[in-house]
PDB file of C-alpha atoms in Angstrom:
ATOM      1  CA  UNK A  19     -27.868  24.906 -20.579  1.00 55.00           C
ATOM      2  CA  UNK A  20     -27.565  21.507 -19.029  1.00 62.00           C
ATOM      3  CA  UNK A  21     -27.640  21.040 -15.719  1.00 88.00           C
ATOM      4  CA  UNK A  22     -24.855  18.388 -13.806  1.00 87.00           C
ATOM      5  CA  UNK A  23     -26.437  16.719 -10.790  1.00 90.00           C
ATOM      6  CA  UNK A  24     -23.419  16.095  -8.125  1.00 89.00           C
ATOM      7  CA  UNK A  25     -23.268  12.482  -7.084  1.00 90.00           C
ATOM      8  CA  UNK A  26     -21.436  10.568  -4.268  1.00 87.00           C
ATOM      9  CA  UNK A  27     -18.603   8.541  -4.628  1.00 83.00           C
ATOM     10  CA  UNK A  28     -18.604   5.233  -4.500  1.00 84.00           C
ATOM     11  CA  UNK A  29     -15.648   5.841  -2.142  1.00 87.00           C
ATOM     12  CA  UNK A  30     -14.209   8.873  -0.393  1.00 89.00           C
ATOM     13  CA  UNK A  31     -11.057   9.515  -2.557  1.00 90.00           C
ATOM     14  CA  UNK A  32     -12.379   7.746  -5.658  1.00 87.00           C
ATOM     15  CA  UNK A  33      -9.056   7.107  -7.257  1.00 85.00           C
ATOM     16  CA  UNK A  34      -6.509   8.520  -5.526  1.00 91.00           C
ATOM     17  CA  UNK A  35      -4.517   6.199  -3.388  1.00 89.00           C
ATOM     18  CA  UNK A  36      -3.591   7.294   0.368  1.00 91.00           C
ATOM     19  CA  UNK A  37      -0.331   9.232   0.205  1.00 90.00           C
ATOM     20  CA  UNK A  38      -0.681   9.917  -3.896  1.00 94.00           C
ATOM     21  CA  UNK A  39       0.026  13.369  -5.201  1.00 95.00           C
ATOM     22  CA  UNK A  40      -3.654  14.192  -6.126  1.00 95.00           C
ATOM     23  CA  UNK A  41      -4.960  13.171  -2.906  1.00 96.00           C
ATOM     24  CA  UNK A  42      -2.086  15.469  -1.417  1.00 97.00           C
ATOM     25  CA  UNK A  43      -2.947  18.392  -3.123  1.00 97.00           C
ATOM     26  CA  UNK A  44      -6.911  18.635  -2.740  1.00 97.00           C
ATOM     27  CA  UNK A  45      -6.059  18.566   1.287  1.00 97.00           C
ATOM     28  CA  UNK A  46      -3.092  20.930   0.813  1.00 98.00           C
ATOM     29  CA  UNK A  47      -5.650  23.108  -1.934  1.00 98.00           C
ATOM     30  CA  UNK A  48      -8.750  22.541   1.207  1.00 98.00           C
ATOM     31  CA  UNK A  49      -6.503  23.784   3.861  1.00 97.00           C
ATOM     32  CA  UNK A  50      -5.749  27.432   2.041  1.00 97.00           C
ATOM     33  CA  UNK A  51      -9.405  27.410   1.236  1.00 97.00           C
ATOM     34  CA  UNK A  52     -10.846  26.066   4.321  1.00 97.00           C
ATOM     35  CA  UNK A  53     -12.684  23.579   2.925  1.00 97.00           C
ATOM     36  CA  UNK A  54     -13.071  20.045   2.576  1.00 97.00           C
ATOM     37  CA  UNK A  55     -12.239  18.390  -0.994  1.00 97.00           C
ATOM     38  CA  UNK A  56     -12.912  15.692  -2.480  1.00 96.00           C
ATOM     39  CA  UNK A  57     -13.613  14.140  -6.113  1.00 96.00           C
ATOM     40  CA  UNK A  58     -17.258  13.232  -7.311  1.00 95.00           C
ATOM     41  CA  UNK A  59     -19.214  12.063 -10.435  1.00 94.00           C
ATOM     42  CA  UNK A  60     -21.789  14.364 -11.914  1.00 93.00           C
ATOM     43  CA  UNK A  61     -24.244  12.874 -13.968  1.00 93.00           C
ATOM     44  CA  UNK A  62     -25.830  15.229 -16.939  1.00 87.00           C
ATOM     45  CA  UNK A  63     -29.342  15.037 -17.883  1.00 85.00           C
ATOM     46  CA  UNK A  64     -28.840  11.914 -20.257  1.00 88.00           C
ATOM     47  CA  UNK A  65     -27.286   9.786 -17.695  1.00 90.00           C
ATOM     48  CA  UNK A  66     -23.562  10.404 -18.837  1.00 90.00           C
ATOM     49  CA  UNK A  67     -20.772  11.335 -16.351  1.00 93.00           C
ATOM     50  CA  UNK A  68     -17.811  12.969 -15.690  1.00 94.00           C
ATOM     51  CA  UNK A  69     -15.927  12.990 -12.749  1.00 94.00           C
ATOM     52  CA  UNK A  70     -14.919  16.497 -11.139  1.00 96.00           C
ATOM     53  CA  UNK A  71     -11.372  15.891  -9.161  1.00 96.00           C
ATOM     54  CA  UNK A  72     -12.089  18.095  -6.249  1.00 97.00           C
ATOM     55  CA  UNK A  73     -15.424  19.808  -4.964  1.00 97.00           C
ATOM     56  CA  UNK A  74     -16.305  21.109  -1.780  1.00 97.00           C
ATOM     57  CA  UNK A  75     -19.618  19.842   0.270  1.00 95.00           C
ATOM     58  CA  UNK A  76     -21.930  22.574  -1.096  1.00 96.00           C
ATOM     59  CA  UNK A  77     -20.691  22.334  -4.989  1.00 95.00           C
ATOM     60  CA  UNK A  78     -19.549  25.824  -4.823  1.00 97.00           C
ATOM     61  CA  UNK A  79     -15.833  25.106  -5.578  1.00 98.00           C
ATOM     62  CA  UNK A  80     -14.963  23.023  -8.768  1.00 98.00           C
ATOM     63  CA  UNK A  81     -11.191  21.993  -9.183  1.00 98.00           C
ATOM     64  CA  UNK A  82      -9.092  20.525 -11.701  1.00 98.00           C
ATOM     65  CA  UNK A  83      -5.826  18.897 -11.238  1.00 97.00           C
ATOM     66  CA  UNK A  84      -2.414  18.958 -13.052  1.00 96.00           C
ATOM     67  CA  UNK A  85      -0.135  16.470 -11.022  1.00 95.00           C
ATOM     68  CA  UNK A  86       2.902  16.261 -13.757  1.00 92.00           C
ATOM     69  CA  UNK A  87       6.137  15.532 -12.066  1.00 89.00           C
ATOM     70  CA  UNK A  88       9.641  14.640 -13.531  1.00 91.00           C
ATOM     71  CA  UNK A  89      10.830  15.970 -16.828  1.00 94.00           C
ATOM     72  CA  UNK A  90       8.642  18.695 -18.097  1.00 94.00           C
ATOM     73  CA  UNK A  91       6.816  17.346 -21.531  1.00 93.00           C
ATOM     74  CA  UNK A  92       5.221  20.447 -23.791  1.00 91.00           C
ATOM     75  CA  UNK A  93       2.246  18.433 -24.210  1.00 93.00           C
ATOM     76  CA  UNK A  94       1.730  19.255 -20.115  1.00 95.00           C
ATOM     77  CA  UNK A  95       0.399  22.864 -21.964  1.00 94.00           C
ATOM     78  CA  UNK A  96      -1.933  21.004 -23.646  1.00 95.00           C
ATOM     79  CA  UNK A  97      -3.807  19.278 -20.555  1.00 95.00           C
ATOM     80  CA  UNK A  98      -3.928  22.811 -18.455  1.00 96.00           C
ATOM     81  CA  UNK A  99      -6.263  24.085 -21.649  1.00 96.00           C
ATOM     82  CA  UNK A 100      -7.891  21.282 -22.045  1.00 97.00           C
ATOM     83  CA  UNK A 101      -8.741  21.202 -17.611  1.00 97.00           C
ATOM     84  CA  UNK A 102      -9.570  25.012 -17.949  1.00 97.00           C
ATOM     85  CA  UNK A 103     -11.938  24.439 -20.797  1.00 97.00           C
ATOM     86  CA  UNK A 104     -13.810  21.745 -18.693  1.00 97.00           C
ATOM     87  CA  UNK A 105     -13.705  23.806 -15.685  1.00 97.00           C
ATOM     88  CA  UNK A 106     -15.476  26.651 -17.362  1.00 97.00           C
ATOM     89  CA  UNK A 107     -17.877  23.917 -18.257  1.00 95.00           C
ATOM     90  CA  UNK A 108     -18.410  22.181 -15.194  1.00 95.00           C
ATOM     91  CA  UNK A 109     -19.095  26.179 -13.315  1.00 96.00           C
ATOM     92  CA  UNK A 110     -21.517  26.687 -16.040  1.00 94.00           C
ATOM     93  CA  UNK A 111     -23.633  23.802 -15.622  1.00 92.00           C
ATOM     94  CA  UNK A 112     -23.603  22.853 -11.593  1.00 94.00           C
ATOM     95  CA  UNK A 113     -26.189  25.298 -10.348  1.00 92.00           C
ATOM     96  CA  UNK A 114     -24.163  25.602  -7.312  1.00 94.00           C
ATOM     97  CA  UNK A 115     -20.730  26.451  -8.764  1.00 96.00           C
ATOM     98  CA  UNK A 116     -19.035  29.893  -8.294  1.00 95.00           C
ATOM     99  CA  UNK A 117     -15.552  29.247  -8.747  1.00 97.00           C
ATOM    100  CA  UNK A 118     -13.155  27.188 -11.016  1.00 98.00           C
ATOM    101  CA  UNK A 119     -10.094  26.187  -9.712  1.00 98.00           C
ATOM    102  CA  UNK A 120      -6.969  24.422 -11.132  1.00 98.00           C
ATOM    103  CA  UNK A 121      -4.097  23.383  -9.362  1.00 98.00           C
ATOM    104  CA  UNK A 122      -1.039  22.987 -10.741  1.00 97.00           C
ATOM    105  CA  UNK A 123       2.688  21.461  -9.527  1.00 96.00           C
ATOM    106  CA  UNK A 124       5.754  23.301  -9.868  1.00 95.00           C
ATOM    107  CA  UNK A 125       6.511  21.715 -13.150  1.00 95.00           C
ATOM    108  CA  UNK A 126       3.574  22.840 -14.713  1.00 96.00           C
ATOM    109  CA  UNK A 127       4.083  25.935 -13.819  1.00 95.00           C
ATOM    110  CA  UNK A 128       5.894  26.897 -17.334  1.00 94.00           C
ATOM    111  CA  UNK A 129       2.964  25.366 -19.122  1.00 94.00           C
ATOM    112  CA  UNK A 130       1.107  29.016 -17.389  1.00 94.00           C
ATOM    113  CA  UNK A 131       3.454  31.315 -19.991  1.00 89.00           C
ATOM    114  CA  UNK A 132       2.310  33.662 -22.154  1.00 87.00           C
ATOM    115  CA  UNK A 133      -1.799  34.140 -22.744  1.00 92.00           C
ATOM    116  CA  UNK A 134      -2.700  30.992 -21.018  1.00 93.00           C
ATOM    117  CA  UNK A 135      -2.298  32.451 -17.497  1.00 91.00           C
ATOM    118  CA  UNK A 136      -3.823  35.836 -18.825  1.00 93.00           C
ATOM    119  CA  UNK A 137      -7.184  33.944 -20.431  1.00 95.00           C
ATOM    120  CA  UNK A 138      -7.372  32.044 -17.196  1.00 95.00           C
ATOM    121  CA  UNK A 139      -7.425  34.663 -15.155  1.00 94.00           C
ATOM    122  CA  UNK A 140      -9.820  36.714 -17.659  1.00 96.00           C
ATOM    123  CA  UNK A 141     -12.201  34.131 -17.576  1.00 96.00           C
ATOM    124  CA  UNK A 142     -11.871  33.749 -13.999  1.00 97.00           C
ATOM    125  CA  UNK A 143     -10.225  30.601 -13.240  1.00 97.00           C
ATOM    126  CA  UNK A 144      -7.740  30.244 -10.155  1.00 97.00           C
ATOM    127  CA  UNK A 145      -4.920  29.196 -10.453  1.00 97.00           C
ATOM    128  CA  UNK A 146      -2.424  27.764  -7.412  1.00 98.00           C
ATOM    129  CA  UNK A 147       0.888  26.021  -7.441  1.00 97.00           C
ATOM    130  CA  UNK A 148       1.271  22.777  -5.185  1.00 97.00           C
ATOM    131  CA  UNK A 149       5.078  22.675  -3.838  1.00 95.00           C
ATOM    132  CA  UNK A 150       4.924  19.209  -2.640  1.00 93.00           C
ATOM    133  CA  UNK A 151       3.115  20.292   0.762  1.00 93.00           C
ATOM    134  CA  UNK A 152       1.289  23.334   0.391  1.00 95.00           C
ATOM    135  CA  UNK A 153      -0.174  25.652  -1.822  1.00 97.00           C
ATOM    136  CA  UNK A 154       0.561  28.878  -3.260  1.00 94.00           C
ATOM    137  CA  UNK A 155      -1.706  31.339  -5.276  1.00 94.00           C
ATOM    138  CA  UNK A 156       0.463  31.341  -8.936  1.00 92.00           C
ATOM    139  CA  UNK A 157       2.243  34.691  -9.909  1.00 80.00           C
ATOM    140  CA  UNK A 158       1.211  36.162 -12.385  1.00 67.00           C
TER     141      UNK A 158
END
């Protein structure tokens, strides 16, 4: 297994603009968790990276973001498998990751029918629903 090596950002928030959606939801997702947020690179043994788009300050939570809004597009399924499948990766190869966490908006909700929820949850991936201020744990 390779092992990610958690780096810091080159700026706080990386990406996500004051006031933007993403940035709204890691504070809203760090206030039910009580923890602090925030997105990071992680650099894999060969110098590549990826960026995670939340983790907390001991690399123990991992989370994924689906910030859709407007008209719901099918292909909105697509990017909640694809963020679960590199959330599974991303616990199994920072040492210090125990939990994989997506949040979702309201929209995206109906991309969580049927077995996706059900494999999420089997494979141990949380899943909470962003209302536009805070965050709920989704019903499954």
């Amino acid at each position: 297994m390779r092992h990610l090596t958690v780096l810091d950002a080159p700026t706080e928030w990386s990406r996500f603009a004051e006031g933007s959606i993403e940035r709204r939801m890691l504070l809203a997702l760090g206030d039910r968790l009580g923890t602090g947020l925030r997105p990071k690179p992680l650099m894999l043994p060969d110098g590549s990276r990826v960026e995670v788009e939340g983790i907390d300050a001991e690399g123990r939570v991992l989370v994924q973001l689906v910030s859709n809004q407007g008209a719901y597009k099918p292909a909105y399924r697509n990017k909640v498998m694809a963020d679960m499948f590199k959330l599974l990766w991303l616990r199994d190869s920072v040492p210090t990751a125990d939990r994989a966490v997506l949040l979702v908006t309201e929209l995206i909700v109906q991309a969580l029918g049927g077995w996706v929820a059900r494999a999420a949850a089997d494979l141990g991936i949380e899943i909470y629903v962003f209302d536009g201020s805070t965050v709920v744990t989704l019903e499954r």
